[in-house]
mmCIF file with all atom_site columns, C-alpha atoms in Angstrom:
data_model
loop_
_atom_site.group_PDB
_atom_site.id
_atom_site.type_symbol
_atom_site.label_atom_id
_atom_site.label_alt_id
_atom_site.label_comp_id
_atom_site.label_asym_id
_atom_site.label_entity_id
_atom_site.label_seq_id
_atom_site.pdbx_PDB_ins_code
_atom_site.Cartn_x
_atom_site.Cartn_y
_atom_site.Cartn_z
_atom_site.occupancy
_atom_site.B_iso_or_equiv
_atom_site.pdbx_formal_charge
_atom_site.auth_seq_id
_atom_site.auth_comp_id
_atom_site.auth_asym_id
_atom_site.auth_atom_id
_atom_site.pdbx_PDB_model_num
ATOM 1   C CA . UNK A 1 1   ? 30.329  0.250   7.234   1.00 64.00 ? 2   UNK A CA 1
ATOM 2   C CA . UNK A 1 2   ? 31.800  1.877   10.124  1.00 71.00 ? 3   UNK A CA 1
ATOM 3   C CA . UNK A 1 3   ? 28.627  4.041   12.250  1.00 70.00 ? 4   UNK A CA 1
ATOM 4   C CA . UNK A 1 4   ? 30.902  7.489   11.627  1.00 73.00 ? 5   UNK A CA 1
ATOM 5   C CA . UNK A 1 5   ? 30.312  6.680   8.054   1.00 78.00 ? 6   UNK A CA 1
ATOM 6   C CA . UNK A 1 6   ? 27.023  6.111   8.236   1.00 82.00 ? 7   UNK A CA 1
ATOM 7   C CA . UNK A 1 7   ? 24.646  8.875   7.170   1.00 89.00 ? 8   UNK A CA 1
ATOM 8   C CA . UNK A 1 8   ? 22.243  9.370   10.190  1.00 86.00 ? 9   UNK A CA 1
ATOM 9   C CA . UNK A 1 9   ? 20.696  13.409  10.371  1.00 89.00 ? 10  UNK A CA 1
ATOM 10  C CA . UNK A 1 10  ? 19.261  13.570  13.340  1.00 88.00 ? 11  UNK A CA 1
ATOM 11  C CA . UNK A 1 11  ? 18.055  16.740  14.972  1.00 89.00 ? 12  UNK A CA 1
ATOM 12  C CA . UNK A 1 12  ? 17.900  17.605  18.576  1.00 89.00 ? 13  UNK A CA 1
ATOM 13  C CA . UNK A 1 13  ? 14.773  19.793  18.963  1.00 88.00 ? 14  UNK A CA 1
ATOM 14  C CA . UNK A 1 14  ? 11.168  18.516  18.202  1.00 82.00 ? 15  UNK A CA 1
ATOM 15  C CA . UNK A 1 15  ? 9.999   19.580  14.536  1.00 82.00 ? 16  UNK A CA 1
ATOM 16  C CA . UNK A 1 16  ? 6.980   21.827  15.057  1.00 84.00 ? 17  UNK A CA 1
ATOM 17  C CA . UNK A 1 17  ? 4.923   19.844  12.341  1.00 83.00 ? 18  UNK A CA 1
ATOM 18  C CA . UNK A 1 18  ? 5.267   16.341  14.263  1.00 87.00 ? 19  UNK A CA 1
ATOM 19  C CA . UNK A 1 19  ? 1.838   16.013  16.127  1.00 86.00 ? 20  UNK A CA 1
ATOM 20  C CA . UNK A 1 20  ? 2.506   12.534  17.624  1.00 90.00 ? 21  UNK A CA 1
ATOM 21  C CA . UNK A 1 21  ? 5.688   11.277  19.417  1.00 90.00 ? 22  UNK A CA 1
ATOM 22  C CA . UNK A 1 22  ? 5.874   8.557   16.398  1.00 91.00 ? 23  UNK A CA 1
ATOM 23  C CA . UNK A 1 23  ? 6.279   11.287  13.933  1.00 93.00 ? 24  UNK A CA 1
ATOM 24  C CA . UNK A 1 24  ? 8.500   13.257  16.067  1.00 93.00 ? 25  UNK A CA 1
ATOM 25  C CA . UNK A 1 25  ? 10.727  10.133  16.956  1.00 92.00 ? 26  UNK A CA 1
ATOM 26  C CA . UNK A 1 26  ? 11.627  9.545   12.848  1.00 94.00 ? 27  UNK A CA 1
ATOM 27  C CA . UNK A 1 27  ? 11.962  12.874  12.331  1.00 94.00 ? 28  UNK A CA 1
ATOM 28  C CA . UNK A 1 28  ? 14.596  13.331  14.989  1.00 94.00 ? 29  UNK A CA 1
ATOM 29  C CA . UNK A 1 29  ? 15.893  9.759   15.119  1.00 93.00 ? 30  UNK A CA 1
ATOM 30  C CA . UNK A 1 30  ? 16.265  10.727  11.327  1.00 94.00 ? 31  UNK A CA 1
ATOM 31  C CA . UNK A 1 31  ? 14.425  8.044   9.714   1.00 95.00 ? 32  UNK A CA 1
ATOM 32  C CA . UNK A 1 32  ? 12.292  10.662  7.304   1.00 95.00 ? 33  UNK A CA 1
ATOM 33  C CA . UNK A 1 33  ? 12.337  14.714  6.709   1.00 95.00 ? 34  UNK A CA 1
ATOM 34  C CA . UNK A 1 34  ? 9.580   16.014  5.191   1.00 94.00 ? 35  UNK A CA 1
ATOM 35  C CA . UNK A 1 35  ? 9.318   17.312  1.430   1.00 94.00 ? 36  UNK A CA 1
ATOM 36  C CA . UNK A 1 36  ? 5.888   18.945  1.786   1.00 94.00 ? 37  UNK A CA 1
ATOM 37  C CA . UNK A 1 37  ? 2.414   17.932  3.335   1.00 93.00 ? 38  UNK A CA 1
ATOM 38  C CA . UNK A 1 38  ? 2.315   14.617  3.130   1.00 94.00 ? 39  UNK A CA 1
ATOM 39  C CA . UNK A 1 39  ? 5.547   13.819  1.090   1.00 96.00 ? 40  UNK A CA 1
ATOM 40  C CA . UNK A 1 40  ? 8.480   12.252  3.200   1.00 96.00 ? 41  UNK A CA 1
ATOM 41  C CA . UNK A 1 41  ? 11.746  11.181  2.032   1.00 97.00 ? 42  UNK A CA 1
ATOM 42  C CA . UNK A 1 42  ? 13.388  7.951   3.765   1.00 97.00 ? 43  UNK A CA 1
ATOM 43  C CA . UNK A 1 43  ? 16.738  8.307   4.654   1.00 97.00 ? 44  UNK A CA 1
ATOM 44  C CA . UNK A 1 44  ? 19.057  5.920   5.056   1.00 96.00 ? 45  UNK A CA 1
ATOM 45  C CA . UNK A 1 45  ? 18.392  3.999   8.414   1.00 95.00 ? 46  UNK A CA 1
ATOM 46  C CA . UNK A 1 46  ? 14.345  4.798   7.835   1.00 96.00 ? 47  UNK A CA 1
ATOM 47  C CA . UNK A 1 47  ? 15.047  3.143   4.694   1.00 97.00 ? 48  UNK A CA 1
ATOM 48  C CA . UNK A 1 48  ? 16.724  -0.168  5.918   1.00 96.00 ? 49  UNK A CA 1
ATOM 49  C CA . UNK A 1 49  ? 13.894  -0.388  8.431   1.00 96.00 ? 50  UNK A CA 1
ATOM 50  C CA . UNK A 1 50  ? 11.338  -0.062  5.386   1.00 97.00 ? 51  UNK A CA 1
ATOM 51  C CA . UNK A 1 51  ? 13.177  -3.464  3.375   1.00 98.00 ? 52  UNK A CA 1
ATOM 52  C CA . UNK A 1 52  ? 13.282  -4.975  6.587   1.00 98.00 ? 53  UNK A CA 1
ATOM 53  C CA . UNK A 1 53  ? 9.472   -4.658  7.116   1.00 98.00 ? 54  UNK A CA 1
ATOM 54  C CA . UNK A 1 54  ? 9.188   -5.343  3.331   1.00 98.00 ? 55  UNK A CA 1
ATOM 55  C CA . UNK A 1 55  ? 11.223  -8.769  3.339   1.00 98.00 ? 56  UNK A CA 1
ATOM 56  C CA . UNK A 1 56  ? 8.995   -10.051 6.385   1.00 98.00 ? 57  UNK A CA 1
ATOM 57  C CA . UNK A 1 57  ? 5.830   -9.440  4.152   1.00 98.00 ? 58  UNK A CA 1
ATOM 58  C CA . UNK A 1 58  ? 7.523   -11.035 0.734   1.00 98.00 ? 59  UNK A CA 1
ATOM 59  C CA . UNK A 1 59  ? 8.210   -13.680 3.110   1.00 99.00 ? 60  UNK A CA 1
ATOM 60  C CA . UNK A 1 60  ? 4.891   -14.320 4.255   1.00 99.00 ? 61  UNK A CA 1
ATOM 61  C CA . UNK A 1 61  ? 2.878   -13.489 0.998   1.00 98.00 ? 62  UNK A CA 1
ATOM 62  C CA . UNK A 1 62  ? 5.115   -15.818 -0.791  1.00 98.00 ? 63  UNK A CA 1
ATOM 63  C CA . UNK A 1 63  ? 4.080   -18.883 1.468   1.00 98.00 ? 64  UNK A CA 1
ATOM 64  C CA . UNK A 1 64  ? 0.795   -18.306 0.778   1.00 98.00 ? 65  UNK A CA 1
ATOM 65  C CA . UNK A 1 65  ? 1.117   -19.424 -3.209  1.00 98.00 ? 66  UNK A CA 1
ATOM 66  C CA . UNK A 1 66  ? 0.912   -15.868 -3.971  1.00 98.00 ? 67  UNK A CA 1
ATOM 67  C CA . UNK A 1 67  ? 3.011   -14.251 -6.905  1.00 98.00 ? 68  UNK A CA 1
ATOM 68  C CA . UNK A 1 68  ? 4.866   -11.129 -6.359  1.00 99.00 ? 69  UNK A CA 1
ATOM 69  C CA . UNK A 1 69  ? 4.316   -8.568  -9.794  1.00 98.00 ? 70  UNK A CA 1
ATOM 70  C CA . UNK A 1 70  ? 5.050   -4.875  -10.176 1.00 98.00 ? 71  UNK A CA 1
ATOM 71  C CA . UNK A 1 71  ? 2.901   -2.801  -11.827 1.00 98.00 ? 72  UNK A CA 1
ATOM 72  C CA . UNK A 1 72  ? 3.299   0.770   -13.344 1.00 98.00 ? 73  UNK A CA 1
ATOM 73  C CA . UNK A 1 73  ? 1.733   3.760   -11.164 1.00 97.00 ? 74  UNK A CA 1
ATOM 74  C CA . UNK A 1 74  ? 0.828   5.789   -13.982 1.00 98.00 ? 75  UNK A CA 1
ATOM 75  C CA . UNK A 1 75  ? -2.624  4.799   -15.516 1.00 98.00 ? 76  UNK A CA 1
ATOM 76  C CA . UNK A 1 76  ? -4.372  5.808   -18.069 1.00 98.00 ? 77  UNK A CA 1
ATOM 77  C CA . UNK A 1 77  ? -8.051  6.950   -18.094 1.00 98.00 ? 78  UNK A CA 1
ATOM 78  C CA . UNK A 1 78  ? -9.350  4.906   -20.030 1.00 98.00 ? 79  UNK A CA 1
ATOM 79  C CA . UNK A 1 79  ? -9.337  1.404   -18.147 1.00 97.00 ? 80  UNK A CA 1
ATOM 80  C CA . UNK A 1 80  ? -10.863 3.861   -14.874 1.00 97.00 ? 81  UNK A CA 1
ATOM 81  C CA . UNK A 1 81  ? -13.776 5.050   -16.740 1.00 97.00 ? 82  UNK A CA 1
ATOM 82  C CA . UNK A 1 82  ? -14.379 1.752   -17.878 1.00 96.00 ? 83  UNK A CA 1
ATOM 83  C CA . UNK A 1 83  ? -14.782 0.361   -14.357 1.00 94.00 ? 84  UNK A CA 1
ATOM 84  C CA . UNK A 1 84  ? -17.421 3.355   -13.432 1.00 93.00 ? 85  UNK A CA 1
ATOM 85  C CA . UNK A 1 85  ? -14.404 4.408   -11.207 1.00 94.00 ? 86  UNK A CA 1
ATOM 86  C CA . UNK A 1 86  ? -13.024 7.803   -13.030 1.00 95.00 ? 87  UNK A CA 1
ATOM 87  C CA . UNK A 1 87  ? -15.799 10.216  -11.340 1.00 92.00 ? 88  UNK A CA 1
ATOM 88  C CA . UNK A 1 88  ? -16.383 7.696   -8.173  1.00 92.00 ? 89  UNK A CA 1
ATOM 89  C CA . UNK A 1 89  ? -13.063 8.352   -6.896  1.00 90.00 ? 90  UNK A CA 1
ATOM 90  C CA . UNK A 1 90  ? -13.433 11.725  -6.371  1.00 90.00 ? 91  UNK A CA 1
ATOM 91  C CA . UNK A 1 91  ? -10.358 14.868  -5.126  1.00 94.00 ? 92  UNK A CA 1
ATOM 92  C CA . UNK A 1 92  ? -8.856  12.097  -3.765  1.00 94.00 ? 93  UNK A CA 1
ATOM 93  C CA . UNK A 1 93  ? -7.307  10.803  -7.024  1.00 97.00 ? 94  UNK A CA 1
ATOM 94  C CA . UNK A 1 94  ? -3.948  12.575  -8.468  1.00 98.00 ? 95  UNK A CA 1
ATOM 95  C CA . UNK A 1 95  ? -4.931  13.023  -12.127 1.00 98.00 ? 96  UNK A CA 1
ATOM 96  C CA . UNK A 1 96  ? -2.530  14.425  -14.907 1.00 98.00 ? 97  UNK A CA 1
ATOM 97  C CA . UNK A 1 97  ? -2.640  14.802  -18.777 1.00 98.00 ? 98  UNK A CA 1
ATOM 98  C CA . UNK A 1 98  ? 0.123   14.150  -21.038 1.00 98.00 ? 99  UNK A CA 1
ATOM 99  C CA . UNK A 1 99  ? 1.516   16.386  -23.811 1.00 98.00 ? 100 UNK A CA 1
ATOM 100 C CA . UNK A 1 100 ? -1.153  14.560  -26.420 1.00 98.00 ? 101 UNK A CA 1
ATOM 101 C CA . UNK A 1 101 ? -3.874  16.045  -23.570 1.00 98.00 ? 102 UNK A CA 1
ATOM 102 C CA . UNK A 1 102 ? -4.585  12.195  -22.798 1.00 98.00 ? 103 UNK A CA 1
ATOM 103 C CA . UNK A 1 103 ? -5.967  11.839  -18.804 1.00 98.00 ? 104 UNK A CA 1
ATOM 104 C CA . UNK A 1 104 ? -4.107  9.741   -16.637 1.00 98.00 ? 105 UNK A CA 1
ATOM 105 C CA . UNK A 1 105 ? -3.853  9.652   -12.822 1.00 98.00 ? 106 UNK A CA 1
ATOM 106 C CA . UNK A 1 106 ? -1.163  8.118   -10.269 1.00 98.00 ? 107 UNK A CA 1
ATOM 107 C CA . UNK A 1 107 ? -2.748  4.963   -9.108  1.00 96.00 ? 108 UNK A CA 1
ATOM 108 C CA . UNK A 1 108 ? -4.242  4.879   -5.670  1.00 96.00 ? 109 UNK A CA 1
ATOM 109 C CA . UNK A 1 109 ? -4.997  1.222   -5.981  1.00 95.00 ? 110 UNK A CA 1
ATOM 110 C CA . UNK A 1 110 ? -4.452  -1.356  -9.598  1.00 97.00 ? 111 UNK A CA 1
ATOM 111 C CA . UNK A 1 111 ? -7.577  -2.952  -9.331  1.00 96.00 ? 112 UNK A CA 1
ATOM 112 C CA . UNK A 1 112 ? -8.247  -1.676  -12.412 1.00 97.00 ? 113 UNK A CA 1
ATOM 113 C CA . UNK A 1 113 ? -4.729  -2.238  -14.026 1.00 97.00 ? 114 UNK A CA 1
ATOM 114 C CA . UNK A 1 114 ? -4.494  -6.209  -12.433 1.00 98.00 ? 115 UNK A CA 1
ATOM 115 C CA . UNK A 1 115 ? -7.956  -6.722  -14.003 1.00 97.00 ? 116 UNK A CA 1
ATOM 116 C CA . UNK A 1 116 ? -6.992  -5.944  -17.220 1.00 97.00 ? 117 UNK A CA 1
ATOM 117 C CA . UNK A 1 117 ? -3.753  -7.870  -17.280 1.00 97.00 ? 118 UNK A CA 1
ATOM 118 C CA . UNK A 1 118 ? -5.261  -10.626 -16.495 1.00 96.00 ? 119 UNK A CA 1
ATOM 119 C CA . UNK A 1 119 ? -7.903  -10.375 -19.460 1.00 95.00 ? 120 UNK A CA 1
ATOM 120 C CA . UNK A 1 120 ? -4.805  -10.028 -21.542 1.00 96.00 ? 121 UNK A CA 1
ATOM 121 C CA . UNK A 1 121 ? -2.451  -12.944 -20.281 1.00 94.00 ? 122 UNK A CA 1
ATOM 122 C CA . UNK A 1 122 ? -4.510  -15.241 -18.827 1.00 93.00 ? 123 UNK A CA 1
ATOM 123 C CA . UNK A 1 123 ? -6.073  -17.280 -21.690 1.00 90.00 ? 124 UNK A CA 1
ATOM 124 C CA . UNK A 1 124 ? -7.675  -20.774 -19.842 1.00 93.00 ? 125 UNK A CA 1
ATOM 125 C CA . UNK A 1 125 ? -9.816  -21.400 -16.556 1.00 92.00 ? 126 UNK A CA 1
ATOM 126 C CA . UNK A 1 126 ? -7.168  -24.125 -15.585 1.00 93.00 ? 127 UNK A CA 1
ATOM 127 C CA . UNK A 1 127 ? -4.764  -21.617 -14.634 1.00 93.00 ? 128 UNK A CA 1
ATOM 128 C CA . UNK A 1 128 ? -7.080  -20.255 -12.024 1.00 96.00 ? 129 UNK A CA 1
ATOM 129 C CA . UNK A 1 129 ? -6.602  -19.840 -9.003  1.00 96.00 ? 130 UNK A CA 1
ATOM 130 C CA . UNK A 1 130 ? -4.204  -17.258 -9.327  1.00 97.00 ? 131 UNK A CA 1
ATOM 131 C CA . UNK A 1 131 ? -3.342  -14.932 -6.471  1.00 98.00 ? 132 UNK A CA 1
ATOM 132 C CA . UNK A 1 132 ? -0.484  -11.777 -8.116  1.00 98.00 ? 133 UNK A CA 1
ATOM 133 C CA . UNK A 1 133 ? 0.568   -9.397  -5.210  1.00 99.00 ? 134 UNK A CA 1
ATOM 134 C CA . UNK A 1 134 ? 3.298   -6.266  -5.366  1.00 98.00 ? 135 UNK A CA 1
ATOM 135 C CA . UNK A 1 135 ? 4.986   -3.776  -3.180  1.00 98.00 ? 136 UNK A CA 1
ATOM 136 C CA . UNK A 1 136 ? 4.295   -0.425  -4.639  1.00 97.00 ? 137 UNK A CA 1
ATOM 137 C CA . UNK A 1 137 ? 3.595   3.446   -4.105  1.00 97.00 ? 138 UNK A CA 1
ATOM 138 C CA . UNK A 1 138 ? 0.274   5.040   -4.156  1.00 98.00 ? 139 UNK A CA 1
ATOM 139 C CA . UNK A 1 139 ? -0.534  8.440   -4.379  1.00 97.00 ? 140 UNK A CA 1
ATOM 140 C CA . UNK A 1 140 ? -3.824  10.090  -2.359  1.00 96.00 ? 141 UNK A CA 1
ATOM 141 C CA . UNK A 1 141 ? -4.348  13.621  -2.610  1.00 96.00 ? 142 UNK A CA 1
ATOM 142 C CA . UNK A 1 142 ? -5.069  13.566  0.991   1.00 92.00 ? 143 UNK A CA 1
ATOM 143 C CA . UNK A 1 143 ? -7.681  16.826  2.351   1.00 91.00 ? 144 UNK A CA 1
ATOM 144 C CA . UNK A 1 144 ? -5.164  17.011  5.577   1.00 90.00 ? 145 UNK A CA 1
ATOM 145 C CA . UNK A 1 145 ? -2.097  14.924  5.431   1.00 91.00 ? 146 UNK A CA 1
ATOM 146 C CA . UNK A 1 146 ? -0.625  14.689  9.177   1.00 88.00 ? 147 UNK A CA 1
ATOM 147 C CA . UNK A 1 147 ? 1.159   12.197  11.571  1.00 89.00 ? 148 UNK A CA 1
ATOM 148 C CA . UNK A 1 148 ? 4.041   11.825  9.353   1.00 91.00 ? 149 UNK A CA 1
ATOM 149 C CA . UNK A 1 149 ? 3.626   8.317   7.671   1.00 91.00 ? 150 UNK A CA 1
ATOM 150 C CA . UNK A 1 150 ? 0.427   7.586   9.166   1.00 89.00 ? 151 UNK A CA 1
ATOM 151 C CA . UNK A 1 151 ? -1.489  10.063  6.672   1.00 90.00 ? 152 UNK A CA 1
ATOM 152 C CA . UNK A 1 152 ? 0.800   10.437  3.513   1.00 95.00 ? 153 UNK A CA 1
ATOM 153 C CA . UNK A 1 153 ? 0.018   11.523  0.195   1.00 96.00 ? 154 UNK A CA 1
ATOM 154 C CA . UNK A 1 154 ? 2.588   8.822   -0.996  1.00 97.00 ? 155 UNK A CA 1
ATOM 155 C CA . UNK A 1 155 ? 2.878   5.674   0.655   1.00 96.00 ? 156 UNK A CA 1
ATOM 156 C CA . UNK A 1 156 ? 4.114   2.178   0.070   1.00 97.00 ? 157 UNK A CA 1
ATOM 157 C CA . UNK A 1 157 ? 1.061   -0.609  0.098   1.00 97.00 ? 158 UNK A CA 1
ATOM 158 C CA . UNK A 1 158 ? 0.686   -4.282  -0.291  1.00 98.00 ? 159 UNK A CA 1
ATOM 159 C CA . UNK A 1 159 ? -1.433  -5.377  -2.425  1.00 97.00 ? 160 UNK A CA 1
ATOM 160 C CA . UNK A 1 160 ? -2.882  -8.703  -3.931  1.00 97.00 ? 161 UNK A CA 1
ATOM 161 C CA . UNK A 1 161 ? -5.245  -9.317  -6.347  1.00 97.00 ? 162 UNK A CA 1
ATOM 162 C CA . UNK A 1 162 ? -6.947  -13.204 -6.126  1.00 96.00 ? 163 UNK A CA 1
ATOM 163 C CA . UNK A 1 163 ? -8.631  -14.353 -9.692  1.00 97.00 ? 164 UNK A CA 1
ATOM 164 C CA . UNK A 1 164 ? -10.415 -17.891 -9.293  1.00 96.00 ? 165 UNK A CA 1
ATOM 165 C CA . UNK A 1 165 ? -12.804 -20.320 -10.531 1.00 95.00 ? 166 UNK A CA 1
ATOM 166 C CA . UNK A 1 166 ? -16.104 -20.307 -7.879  1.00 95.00 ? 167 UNK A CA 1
ATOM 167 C CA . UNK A 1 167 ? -16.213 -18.804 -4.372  1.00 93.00 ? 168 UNK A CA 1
ATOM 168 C CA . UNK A 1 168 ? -14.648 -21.914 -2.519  1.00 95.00 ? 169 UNK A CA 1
ATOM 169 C CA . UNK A 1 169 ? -10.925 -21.256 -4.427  1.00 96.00 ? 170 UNK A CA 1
ATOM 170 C CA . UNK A 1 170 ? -11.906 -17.730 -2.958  1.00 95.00 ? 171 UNK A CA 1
ATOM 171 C CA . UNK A 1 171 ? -12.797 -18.575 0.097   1.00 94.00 ? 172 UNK A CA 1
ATOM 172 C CA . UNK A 1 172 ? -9.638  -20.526 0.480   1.00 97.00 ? 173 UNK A CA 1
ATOM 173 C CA . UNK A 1 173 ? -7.133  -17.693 -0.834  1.00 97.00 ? 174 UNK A CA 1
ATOM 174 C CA . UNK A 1 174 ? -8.924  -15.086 1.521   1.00 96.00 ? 175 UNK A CA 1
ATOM 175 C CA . UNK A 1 175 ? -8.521  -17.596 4.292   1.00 97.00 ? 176 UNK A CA 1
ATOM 176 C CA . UNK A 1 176 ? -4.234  -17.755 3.488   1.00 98.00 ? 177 UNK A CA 1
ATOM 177 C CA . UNK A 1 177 ? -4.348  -13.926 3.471   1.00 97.00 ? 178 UNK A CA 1
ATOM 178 C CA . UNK A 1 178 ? -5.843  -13.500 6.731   1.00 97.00 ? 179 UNK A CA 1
ATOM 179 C CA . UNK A 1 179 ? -3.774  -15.719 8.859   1.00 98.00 ? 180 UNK A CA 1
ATOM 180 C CA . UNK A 1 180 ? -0.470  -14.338 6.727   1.00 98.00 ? 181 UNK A CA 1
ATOM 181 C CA . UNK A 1 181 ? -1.282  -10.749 7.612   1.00 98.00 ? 182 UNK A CA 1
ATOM 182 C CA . UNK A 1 182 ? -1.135  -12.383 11.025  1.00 98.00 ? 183 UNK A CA 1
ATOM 183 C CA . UNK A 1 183 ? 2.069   -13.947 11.301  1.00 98.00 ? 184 UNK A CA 1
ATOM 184 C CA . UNK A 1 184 ? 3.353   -10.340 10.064  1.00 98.00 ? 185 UNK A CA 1
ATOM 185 C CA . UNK A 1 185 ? 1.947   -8.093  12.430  1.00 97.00 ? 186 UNK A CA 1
ATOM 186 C CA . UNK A 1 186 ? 3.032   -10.873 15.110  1.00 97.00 ? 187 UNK A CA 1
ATOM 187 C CA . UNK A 1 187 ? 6.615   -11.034 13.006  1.00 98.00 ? 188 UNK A CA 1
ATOM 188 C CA . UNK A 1 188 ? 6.643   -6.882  13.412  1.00 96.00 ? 189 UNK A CA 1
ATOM 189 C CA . UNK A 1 189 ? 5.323   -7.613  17.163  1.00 95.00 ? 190 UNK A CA 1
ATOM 190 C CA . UNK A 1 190 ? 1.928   -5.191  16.440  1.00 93.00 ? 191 UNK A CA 1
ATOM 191 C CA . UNK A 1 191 ? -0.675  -6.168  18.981  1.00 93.00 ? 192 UNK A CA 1
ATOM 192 C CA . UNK A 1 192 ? -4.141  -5.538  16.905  1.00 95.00 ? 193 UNK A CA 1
ATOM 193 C CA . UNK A 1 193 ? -7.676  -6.604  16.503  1.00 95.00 ? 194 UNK A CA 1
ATOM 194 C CA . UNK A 1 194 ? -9.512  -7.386  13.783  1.00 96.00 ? 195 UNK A CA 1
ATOM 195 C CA . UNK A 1 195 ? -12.815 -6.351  12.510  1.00 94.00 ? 196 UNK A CA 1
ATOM 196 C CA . UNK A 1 196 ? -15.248 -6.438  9.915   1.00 91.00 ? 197 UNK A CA 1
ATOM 197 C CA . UNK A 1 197 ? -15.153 -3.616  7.638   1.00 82.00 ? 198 UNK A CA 1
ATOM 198 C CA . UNK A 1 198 ? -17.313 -2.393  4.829   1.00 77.00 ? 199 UNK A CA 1
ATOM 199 C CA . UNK A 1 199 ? -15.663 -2.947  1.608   1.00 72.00 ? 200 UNK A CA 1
ATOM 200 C CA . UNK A 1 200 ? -16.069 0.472   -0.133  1.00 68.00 ? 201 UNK A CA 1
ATOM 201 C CA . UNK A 1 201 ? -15.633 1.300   -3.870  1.00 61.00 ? 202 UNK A CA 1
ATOM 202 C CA . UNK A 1 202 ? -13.794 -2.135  -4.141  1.00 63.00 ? 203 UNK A CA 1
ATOM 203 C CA . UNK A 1 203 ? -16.907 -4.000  -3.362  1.00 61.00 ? 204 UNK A CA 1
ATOM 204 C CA . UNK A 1 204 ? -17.028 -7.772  -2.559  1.00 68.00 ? 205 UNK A CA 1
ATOM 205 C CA . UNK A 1 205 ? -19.109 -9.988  0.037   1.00 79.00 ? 206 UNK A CA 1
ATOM 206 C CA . UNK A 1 206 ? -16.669 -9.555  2.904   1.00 84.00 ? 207 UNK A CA 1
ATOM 207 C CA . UNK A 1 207 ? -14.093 -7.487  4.280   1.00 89.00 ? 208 UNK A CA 1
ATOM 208 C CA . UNK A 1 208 ? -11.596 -7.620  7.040   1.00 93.00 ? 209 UNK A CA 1
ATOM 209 C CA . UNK A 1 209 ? -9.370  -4.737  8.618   1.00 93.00 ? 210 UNK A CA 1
ATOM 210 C CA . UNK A 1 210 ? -6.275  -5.101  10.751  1.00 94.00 ? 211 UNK A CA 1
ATOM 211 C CA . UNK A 1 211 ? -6.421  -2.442  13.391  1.00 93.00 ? 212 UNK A CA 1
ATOM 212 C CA . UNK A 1 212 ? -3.452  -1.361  15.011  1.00 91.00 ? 213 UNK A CA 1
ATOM 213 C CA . UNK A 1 213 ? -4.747  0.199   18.042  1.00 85.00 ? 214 UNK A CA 1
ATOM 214 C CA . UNK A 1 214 ? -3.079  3.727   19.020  1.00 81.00 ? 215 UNK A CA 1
ATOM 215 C CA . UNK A 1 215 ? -4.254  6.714   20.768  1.00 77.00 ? 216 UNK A CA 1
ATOM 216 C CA . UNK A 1 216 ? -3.974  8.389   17.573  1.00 70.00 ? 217 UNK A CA 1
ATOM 217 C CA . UNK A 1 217 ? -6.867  6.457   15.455  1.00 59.00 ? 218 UNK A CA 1
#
């Protein structure tokens, strides 16, 4: 497609809402506009650069043994309150009802939903270890969305979900993730550090963040 063709916005003075040059760069470079706090549309060329980054993690989640799944965001209530999570998850969690008056919310993470697929499909220990991963939007209903993409209240996240027999198959899948979140943020060519971190509502022995280190936090 020829570049006159090409559907590229962009705008030549700095939007008054863009905090950080990164924000202010897609805005004007037009990558995103802004819907309202915290919701962005991507436009075309912000969009290509999303698949691009997208491919590079398929890539690298996929030659870990993981399987790539997609998984609804609505959820109902039901499987939430179940976990003890419903009330633990506080304002943050977008919560609707349908016309029966039935609570739902738009999934800020699938623990919840993965879990329960997996007590539905997955009839035998001997197909464990199983590590199921997807691409997908969450919703957080953010107290003070800013800096563009790097506080949304809708954002695309990774996530994988590891089921297994005793902690070594654990130990061995969390090992695979580590090094492939590597190779990605080298692949993206992020410089970053990475630290312990305290694993939150999710719980678990041991937890790892990638830090991308910015003057913004």
């Amino acid at each position: 497609m020829k570049l006159s063709q090409f559907f590229i916005p962009t705008l030549k003075e700095v939007p008054s809402e863009a905090e950080i040059p990164s924000h202010s760069l897609a805005l004007r470079a037009g990558l995103i506009r802004k819907v309202a706090s915290g919701i962005y549309s991507f436009l075309p060329l912000g969009f290509r650069v999303l698949k691009k980054i997208e491919e590079i993690i398929r890539q690298e989640m996929n030659s870990t043994g993981a399987i790539e799944l997609f998984l609804p965001v609505i959820q109902p209530s039901d499987l939430w309150k179940k976990s003890g999570r419903w009330e633990e998850y506080g304002p943050e969690m977008f919560r609707l009802k349908d016309r029966n008056k039935r609570d739902f919310c738009l999934g800020p993470t699938h623990e919840e939903l993965i879990t329960y697929l997996v007590y539905l499909d997955l009839k035998s220990y001997k197909n464990l270890p199983v590590n199921l991963y997807q691409i997908q939007v969450k919703f957080r209903d953010e107290i003070r969305p800013r800096y563009g993409l790097l506080r949304a209240r809708e954002f695309i996240m990774k996530d994988a979900y590891s089921f297994c027999r005793n902690d070594d198959d654990s130990e061995v899948i969390y090992k695979k993730m580590y090094d492939a979140y590597c190779r990605i943020l080298e692949r993206i060519g992020l410089q970053y550090k990475v630290v312990e971190a305290d694993t939150g509502l999710i719980g678990g022995k041991i937890s790892h963040e990638f830090m991308v280190l910015a003057e913004n936090g």
